[in-house]
Amino acid sequence: MYQDPMDFEWSYWIEWGREHILWLLAGHLLVSQVSRLLVEKYKPWCLMVYGMAACWLLLGIKGFAVILLHATISFTVAQFQLSLLTWLCSLILLSTLRIPAVEEAKRKWYDTENEYYLLLFTVSVRCLFCTSFSLEYCWHRPDQKSSHSFLWMLAYVFYYPTFHNGPLMNFDEFSKQMRRKEAFSLKTNLGILIVGVIRIFFWWCLAELMIHLMYIHAFYSSASPLEAASYWALGGLALAQVLFFYVKYLVLYGVPALLLQMDGLEPPALPCCVSLMHSFTKMWRTFDVGLHRFLVRYIYVPMGGSQSSLLGMLFSTALTFAFVSYWHGGQSYLWYWGALNWLGVIAENGVKKILSISLIQDLI
């Protein structure tokens, strides 16, 4: 049976997963369990070395050097302990991914376009990890100095389950949980692994069925069938697309989340079903929980957030969505998408505040 080939993200990660990434994740799992069993104290460093080796193997020495260079620059700038300077550094590093001459040079390192895209996606996600570590470094207390060393930054940046595509886990959570001492049971972990693999296999089968039977993305690739469809059909297509997006991320985030559990860490919650959503705010809070925590901790709250004036809240929300749009690529359609989401969140909060007025509640 033919499948819908138009969802690039699903086809891309499934292909990489089958050929390389799943095998490297299995290697990480083995190293993790052996180190937890025999040398618990050195587990972060064992996983760091494994992550660096896996990065070298997939991205080559030049790709590995780019990520190491980004981490080194971020750590060096963080020494000034100025949040604004750290953010400026992060945005400059992120902007280098969009310089045509740099893009062309990186493409020449690889034989295929897919290999170049793997570097691009990986470095984009690593930029968020470097930003998280650097900002936590700016804010750390003197008694936390040992857990904010360059070695800890490398352990965080090269942690392999979240390496290529996330999910995002802030450094303060990662460091706290990685240093936590807890009882280790191989039998319990085996049970978690079996149940987790069964669940992910079910989600993967469901996603493959949707790809092979529904052809949602193929419909969207051509204007003529959309123009001929009724409004009800268009609504159904839109719902089918977001439901597939949800199932896709249950797989893409479910695999690393399972490995985080096996490592004794608490992964960000998996996406909440979109058909249960009725608000922009809830969608942002519960779909990509790791990204939401990053945005709230490092952008929204430092800029004032809900504790500031109305204008301050509008500005901090706008800045948050502007960063999301820029990080995703900064194309014009992403700015429109970010602006519409910002308007949706603002409208919801506005209505909520109006409805909280006692006079309005009495009328209701």
Short mmCIF file of C-alpha atoms in Angstrom, two decimals:
data_model
loop_
_atom_site.label_atom_id
_atom_site.label_comp_id
_atom_site.label_asym_id
_atom_site.label_seq_id
_atom_site.Cartn_x
_atom_site.Cartn_y
_atom_site.Cartn_z
CA MET A 1 0.00 0.00 0.00
CA TYR A 2 1.23 3.49 -0.88
CA GLN A 3 1.91 5.93 1.94
CA ASP A 4 1.59 9.70 2.09
CA PRO A 5 5.19 10.95 1.64
CA MET A 6 4.42 14.64 2.22
CA ASP A 7 5.07 14.82 5.98
CA PHE A 8 8.82 15.49 5.85
CA GLU A 9 9.38 15.40 9.62
CA TRP A 10 7.88 11.92 10.13
CA SER A 11 9.62 10.36 7.10
CA TYR A 12 12.93 12.00 8.04
CA TRP A 13 13.10 10.87 11.69
CA ILE A 14 11.73 7.39 10.99
CA GLU A 15 14.43 6.87 8.33
CA TRP A 16 17.21 8.11 10.65
CA GLY A 17 15.76 6.10 13.52
CA ARG A 18 15.78 2.83 11.63
CA GLU A 19 19.25 3.32 10.19
CA HIS A 20 21.20 4.83 13.10
CA ILE A 21 19.50 6.66 15.96
CA LEU A 22 17.55 3.74 17.50
CA TRP A 23 20.76 1.67 17.62
CA LEU A 24 22.65 4.53 19.26
CA LEU A 25 19.81 4.99 21.77
CA ALA A 26 20.02 1.26 22.56
CA GLY A 27 23.76 1.76 23.17
CA HIS A 28 22.99 4.67 25.50
CA LEU A 29 20.53 2.48 27.41
CA LEU A 30 23.17 -0.22 27.86
CA VAL A 31 25.84 2.26 29.05
CA SER A 32 23.32 3.91 31.37
CA GLN A 33 22.16 0.69 33.04
CA VAL A 34 25.69 -0.68 33.46
CA SER A 35 26.95 2.61 34.94
CA ARG A 36 23.95 2.82 37.30
CA LEU A 37 24.65 -0.74 38.42
CA LEU A 38 28.43 -0.50 38.81
CA VAL A 39 29.57 3.14 38.97
CA GLU A 40 26.55 5.29 39.92
CA LYS A 41 28.83 8.15 40.98
CA TYR A 42 30.32 8.44 37.47
CA LYS A 43 27.07 7.96 35.52
CA PRO A 44 26.89 11.56 34.17
CA TRP A 45 30.43 11.32 32.79
CA CYS A 46 29.90 7.88 31.26
CA LEU A 47 26.78 9.18 29.48
CA MET A 48 28.63 12.35 28.43
CA VAL A 49 31.44 10.37 26.80
CA TYR A 50 28.91 8.11 25.06
CA GLY A 51 26.93 11.13 23.79
CA MET A 52 30.09 12.75 22.41
CA ALA A 53 31.08 9.51 20.66
CA ALA A 54 27.57 9.13 19.17
CA CYS A 55 27.66 12.75 17.97
CA TRP A 56 31.07 12.20 16.34
CA LEU A 57 29.83 9.01 14.67
CA LEU A 58 26.68 10.57 13.16
CA LEU A 59 27.74 14.16 12.47
CA GLY A 60 31.45 13.63 11.84
CA ILE A 61 34.34 15.49 13.44
CA LYS A 62 33.25 18.82 11.90
CA GLY A 63 29.69 18.55 13.19
CA PHE A 64 31.01 17.53 16.61
CA ALA A 65 33.38 20.52 16.55
CA VAL A 66 30.52 22.95 15.75
CA ILE A 67 28.48 21.79 18.77
CA LEU A 68 31.54 21.84 21.04
CA LEU A 69 32.39 25.34 19.78
CA HIS A 70 28.84 26.57 20.51
CA ALA A 71 29.05 25.14 24.05
CA THR A 72 32.51 26.67 24.65
CA ILE A 73 31.45 30.13 23.43
CA SER A 74 28.26 30.01 25.52
CA PHE A 75 30.18 28.96 28.63
CA THR A 76 32.82 31.68 28.11
CA VAL A 77 30.19 34.42 27.74
CA ALA A 78 28.31 33.07 30.79
CA GLN A 79 31.38 33.83 32.94
CA PHE A 80 30.34 37.52 32.89
CA GLN A 81 27.08 36.44 34.61
CA LEU A 82 25.01 38.94 32.61
CA SER A 83 21.70 37.50 31.37
CA LEU A 84 21.37 40.09 28.58
CA LEU A 85 24.85 39.27 27.26
CA THR A 86 24.06 35.54 27.43
CA TRP A 87 20.88 36.04 25.42
CA LEU A 88 22.73 38.17 22.87
CA CYS A 89 25.32 35.40 22.48
CA SER A 90 22.60 32.75 22.08
CA LEU A 91 20.75 34.74 19.41
CA ILE A 92 23.99 35.38 17.48
CA LEU A 93 24.87 31.67 17.55
CA LEU A 94 21.34 30.82 16.42
CA SER A 95 21.55 33.39 13.61
CA THR A 96 24.69 31.71 12.21
CA LEU A 97 22.45 28.81 11.14
CA ARG A 98 20.76 31.15 8.63
CA ILE A 99 23.83 32.73 7.00
CA PRO A 100 23.87 31.44 3.37
CA ALA A 101 27.69 31.21 3.14
CA VAL A 102 27.88 29.21 6.41
CA GLU A 103 25.02 26.95 5.27
CA GLU A 104 26.80 26.25 1.98
CA ALA A 105 30.09 25.45 3.75
CA LYS A 106 28.34 23.00 6.10
CA ARG A 107 26.53 21.30 3.21
CA LYS A 108 29.90 20.47 1.65
CA TRP A 109 30.86 18.47 4.74
CA TYR A 110 28.27 15.80 3.92
CA ASP A 111 27.38 13.55 1.00
CA THR A 112 23.59 13.97 1.35
CA GLU A 113 21.16 16.75 2.22
CA ASN A 114 19.68 14.58 4.99
CA GLU A 115 23.02 14.53 6.83
CA TYR A 116 23.25 18.32 6.65
CA TYR A 117 19.68 18.65 7.99
CA LEU A 118 20.56 16.37 10.90
CA LEU A 119 23.34 18.80 11.86
CA LEU A 120 20.99 21.77 11.43
CA PHE A 121 18.24 20.27 13.62
CA THR A 122 20.74 19.11 16.24
CA VAL A 123 22.51 22.47 16.53
CA SER A 124 19.14 24.28 16.75
CA VAL A 125 18.10 22.15 19.73
CA ARG A 126 21.59 22.38 21.30
CA CYS A 127 21.31 26.20 21.17
CA LEU A 128 18.38 25.97 23.62
CA PHE A 129 20.37 23.66 25.91
CA CYS A 130 23.39 26.00 25.85
CA THR A 131 21.09 28.95 26.63
CA SER A 132 19.51 27.10 29.55
CA PHE A 133 22.88 26.20 31.08
CA SER A 134 24.31 29.70 30.56
CA LEU A 135 21.36 31.46 32.16
CA GLU A 136 21.39 29.06 35.12
CA TYR A 137 25.12 29.80 35.44
CA CYS A 138 24.34 33.54 35.56
CA TRP A 139 21.84 32.93 38.36
CA HIS A 140 23.64 30.21 40.38
CA ARG A 141 24.61 30.70 44.02
CA PRO A 142 28.23 30.27 45.22
CA ASP A 143 27.36 26.93 46.87
CA GLN A 144 26.16 25.58 43.48
CA LYS A 145 29.47 26.25 41.71
CA SER A 146 30.51 22.57 41.45
CA SER A 147 27.33 21.66 39.53
CA HIS A 148 27.81 24.53 37.05
CA SER A 149 31.24 23.57 35.72
CA PHE A 150 32.11 23.19 32.03
CA LEU A 151 32.09 19.40 32.54
CA TRP A 152 28.46 19.56 33.69
CA MET A 153 27.64 21.69 30.66
CA LEU A 154 29.09 19.02 28.35
CA ALA A 155 27.19 16.28 30.24
CA TYR A 156 23.98 18.28 29.66
CA VAL A 157 24.62 19.33 26.04
CA PHE A 158 25.77 15.86 24.90
CA TYR A 159 23.09 13.87 26.76
CA TYR A 160 22.07 11.62 23.88
CA PRO A 161 18.33 10.81 24.33
CA THR A 162 17.42 14.51 23.88
CA PHE A 163 20.29 15.27 21.50
CA HIS A 164 18.77 15.54 18.01
CA ASN A 165 15.15 16.55 18.50
CA GLY A 166 14.44 17.07 22.22
CA PRO A 167 12.31 17.09 24.31
CA LEU A 168 13.79 20.06 26.12
CA MET A 169 14.78 19.72 29.76
CA ASN A 170 16.07 22.78 31.62
CA PHE A 171 19.54 22.48 33.15
CA ASP A 172 18.39 23.06 36.74
CA GLU A 173 16.05 20.03 36.48
CA PHE A 174 18.62 17.88 34.66
CA SER A 175 21.44 18.63 37.13
CA LYS A 176 19.29 18.11 40.22
CA GLN A 177 17.91 14.79 39.00
CA MET A 178 21.20 13.49 37.58
CA ARG A 179 22.96 14.07 40.93
CA ARG A 180 20.13 12.51 42.92
CA LYS A 181 20.98 9.22 44.62
CA GLU A 182 18.25 6.61 44.43
CA ALA A 183 17.83 2.85 44.71
CA PHE A 184 18.39 1.02 41.41
CA SER A 185 16.43 -2.09 40.47
CA LEU A 186 17.15 -3.82 37.16
CA LYS A 187 13.86 -5.73 37.43
CA THR A 188 11.81 -2.53 37.88
CA ASN A 189 13.60 -0.86 35.00
CA LEU A 190 12.96 -3.87 32.76
CA GLY A 191 9.24 -3.61 33.54
CA ILE A 192 9.26 0.13 32.69
CA LEU A 193 11.10 -0.62 29.44
CA ILE A 194 8.69 -3.37 28.28
CA VAL A 195 5.56 -1.32 29.02
CA GLY A 196 7.10 1.78 27.40
CA VAL A 197 8.14 -0.08 24.24
CA ILE A 198 4.62 -1.57 23.85
CA ARG A 199 3.02 1.89 24.18
CA ILE A 200 5.42 3.49 21.69
CA PHE A 201 4.91 0.60 19.23
CA PHE A 202 1.14 1.15 19.45
CA TRP A 203 1.53 4.90 18.76
CA TRP A 204 3.92 4.19 15.87
CA CYS A 205 1.42 1.72 14.29
CA LEU A 206 -1.35 4.30 14.65
CA ALA A 207 0.78 6.99 12.97
CA GLU A 208 1.71 4.61 10.14
CA LEU A 209 -1.96 3.73 9.62
CA MET A 210 -2.81 7.43 9.33
CA ILE A 211 0.06 7.96 6.87
CA HIS A 212 -1.02 4.96 4.74
CA LEU A 213 -4.80 5.49 4.81
CA MET A 214 -5.64 9.17 5.27
CA TYR A 215 -3.25 11.12 2.94
CA ILE A 216 -3.84 14.30 4.97
CA HIS A 217 -0.61 16.02 3.94
CA ALA A 218 -1.02 15.08 0.28
CA PHE A 219 -4.37 16.93 0.27
CA TYR A 220 -2.69 20.01 1.73
CA SER A 221 0.08 19.99 -0.89
CA SER A 222 -2.33 20.94 -3.69
CA ALA A 223 -4.81 23.82 -3.79
CA SER A 224 -7.39 22.23 -6.15
CA PRO A 225 -8.76 19.52 -3.79
CA LEU A 226 -8.94 22.07 -0.95
CA GLU A 227 -10.88 24.53 -3.14
CA ALA A 228 -13.33 21.79 -4.13
CA ALA A 229 -13.89 20.60 -0.53
CA SER A 230 -16.82 21.74 1.63
CA TYR A 231 -16.23 23.64 4.87
CA TRP A 232 -17.06 20.50 6.85
CA ALA A 233 -14.45 18.53 4.87
CA LEU A 234 -11.85 21.27 5.44
CA GLY A 235 -12.61 21.21 9.17
CA GLY A 236 -12.19 17.43 9.19
CA LEU A 237 -8.86 17.69 7.34
CA ALA A 238 -7.61 20.30 9.80
CA LEU A 239 -8.59 18.12 12.78
CA ALA A 240 -7.00 15.04 11.17
CA GLN A 241 -3.76 16.96 10.61
CA VAL A 242 -3.43 18.14 14.22
CA LEU A 243 -4.35 14.66 15.50
CA PHE A 244 -1.58 13.17 13.36
CA PHE A 245 0.81 15.84 14.68
CA TYR A 246 -0.13 14.76 18.21
CA VAL A 247 0.41 11.03 17.54
CA LYS A 248 3.70 11.80 15.74
CA TYR A 249 5.08 13.58 18.80
CA LEU A 250 3.93 10.80 21.12
CA VAL A 251 6.46 8.67 19.19
CA LEU A 252 9.19 11.30 18.66
CA TYR A 253 9.12 12.42 22.32
CA GLY A 254 8.01 9.06 23.72
CA VAL A 255 11.27 7.29 22.84
CA PRO A 256 13.61 9.79 24.60
CA ALA A 257 11.13 10.14 27.50
CA LEU A 258 11.34 6.38 28.08
CA LEU A 259 15.16 6.53 28.13
CA LEU A 260 15.05 9.46 30.56
CA GLN A 261 12.95 7.29 32.87
CA MET A 262 15.43 4.43 32.52
CA ASP A 263 18.20 6.87 33.52
CA GLY A 264 16.34 7.77 36.71
CA LEU A 265 15.18 11.18 35.43
CA GLU A 266 11.68 12.62 35.21
CA PRO A 267 10.93 13.50 31.56
CA PRO A 268 8.62 16.38 30.64
CA ALA A 269 5.04 15.12 30.27
CA LEU A 270 4.16 13.86 26.80
CA PRO A 271 1.81 15.98 24.65
CA CYS A 272 -1.81 16.18 25.75
CA CYS A 273 -4.39 15.05 23.18
CA VAL A 274 -5.30 18.01 20.97
CA SER A 275 -8.96 16.99 20.73
CA LEU A 276 -9.24 17.73 24.47
CA MET A 277 -7.92 21.28 23.97
CA HIS A 278 -10.21 24.28 23.88
CA SER A 279 -7.73 27.11 24.43
CA PHE A 280 -4.45 28.47 23.06
CA THR A 281 -3.08 28.80 26.59
CA LYS A 282 -3.66 25.14 27.47
CA MET A 283 -2.22 24.02 24.14
CA TRP A 284 1.04 25.87 24.83
CA ARG A 285 1.23 24.58 28.40
CA THR A 286 0.55 20.92 27.71
CA PHE A 287 1.67 20.04 24.16
CA ASP A 288 5.43 20.65 24.38
CA VAL A 289 5.90 20.86 28.14
CA GLY A 290 9.70 21.12 27.99
CA LEU A 291 9.61 24.07 25.58
CA HIS A 292 6.88 25.76 27.65
CA ARG A 293 9.00 25.49 30.83
CA PHE A 294 11.99 26.94 28.96
CA LEU A 295 10.00 29.90 27.64
CA VAL A 296 8.39 30.66 31.00
CA ARG A 297 11.60 30.36 33.04
CA TYR A 298 13.98 32.22 30.72
CA ILE A 299 11.81 34.73 28.81
CA TYR A 300 8.28 35.25 30.17
CA VAL A 301 9.03 35.53 33.93
CA PRO A 302 12.31 37.55 33.62
CA MET A 303 10.48 40.05 31.38
CA GLY A 304 7.75 40.58 33.99
CA GLY A 305 5.12 38.05 32.96
CA SER A 306 1.71 38.12 34.62
CA GLN A 307 3.10 40.01 37.65
CA SER A 308 3.79 43.15 35.58
CA SER A 309 1.39 45.77 34.21
CA LEU A 310 -0.94 45.03 31.29
CA LEU A 311 1.56 46.48 28.80
CA GLY A 312 4.40 44.54 30.46
CA MET A 313 2.43 41.30 30.19
CA LEU A 314 1.61 41.98 26.53
CA PHE A 315 5.28 42.71 25.82
CA SER A 316 6.66 39.63 27.63
CA THR A 317 4.12 37.39 25.85
CA ALA A 318 4.97 38.95 22.48
CA LEU A 319 8.70 38.47 23.11
CA THR A 320 8.10 34.81 24.00
CA PHE A 321 6.23 34.11 20.75
CA ALA A 322 8.77 36.13 18.75
CA PHE A 323 11.56 33.88 20.06
CA VAL A 324 9.58 30.72 19.24
CA SER A 325 9.01 31.95 15.68
CA TYR A 326 12.67 32.90 15.24
CA TRP A 327 13.97 29.61 16.70
CA HIS A 328 11.74 27.57 14.39
CA GLY A 329 13.35 29.25 11.37
CA GLY A 330 12.11 32.83 11.21
CA GLN A 331 10.29 32.46 7.87
CA SER A 332 7.41 34.88 7.24
CA TYR A 333 4.68 32.24 7.79
CA LEU A 334 6.19 31.49 11.22
CA TRP A 335 5.90 35.15 12.22
CA TYR A 336 2.22 35.08 11.18
CA TRP A 337 1.74 31.85 13.15
CA GLY A 338 3.42 33.36 16.23
CA ALA A 339 1.36 36.57 15.96
CA LEU A 340 -1.92 34.63 15.68
CA ASN A 341 -1.02 32.50 18.70
CA TRP A 342 -0.11 35.66 20.64
CA LEU A 343 -3.48 37.23 19.75
CA GLY A 344 -5.26 34.02 20.76
CA VAL A 345 -3.58 33.92 24.17
CA ILE A 346 -4.19 37.66 24.75
CA ALA A 347 -7.87 37.35 23.76
CA GLU A 348 -8.38 34.39 26.11
CA ASN A 349 -6.74 36.12 29.05
CA GLY A 350 -8.70 39.29 28.32
CA VAL A 351 -12.04 37.46 28.30
CA LYS A 352 -11.04 35.58 31.46
CA LYS A 353 -10.31 38.87 33.28
CA ILE A 354 -13.60 40.40 32.11
CA LEU A 355 -15.53 37.36 33.32
CA SER A 356 -13.80 37.53 36.72
CA ILE A 357 -15.36 40.98 37.42
CA SER A 358 -18.00 40.54 40.14
CA LEU A 359 -20.63 42.58 38.23
CA ILE A 360 -20.25 40.35 35.14
CA GLN A 361 -20.43 37.21 37.32
CA ASP A 362 -23.65 38.48 38.91
CA LEU A 363 -25.15 39.10 35.46
CA ILE A 364 -24.15 35.59 34.36
#
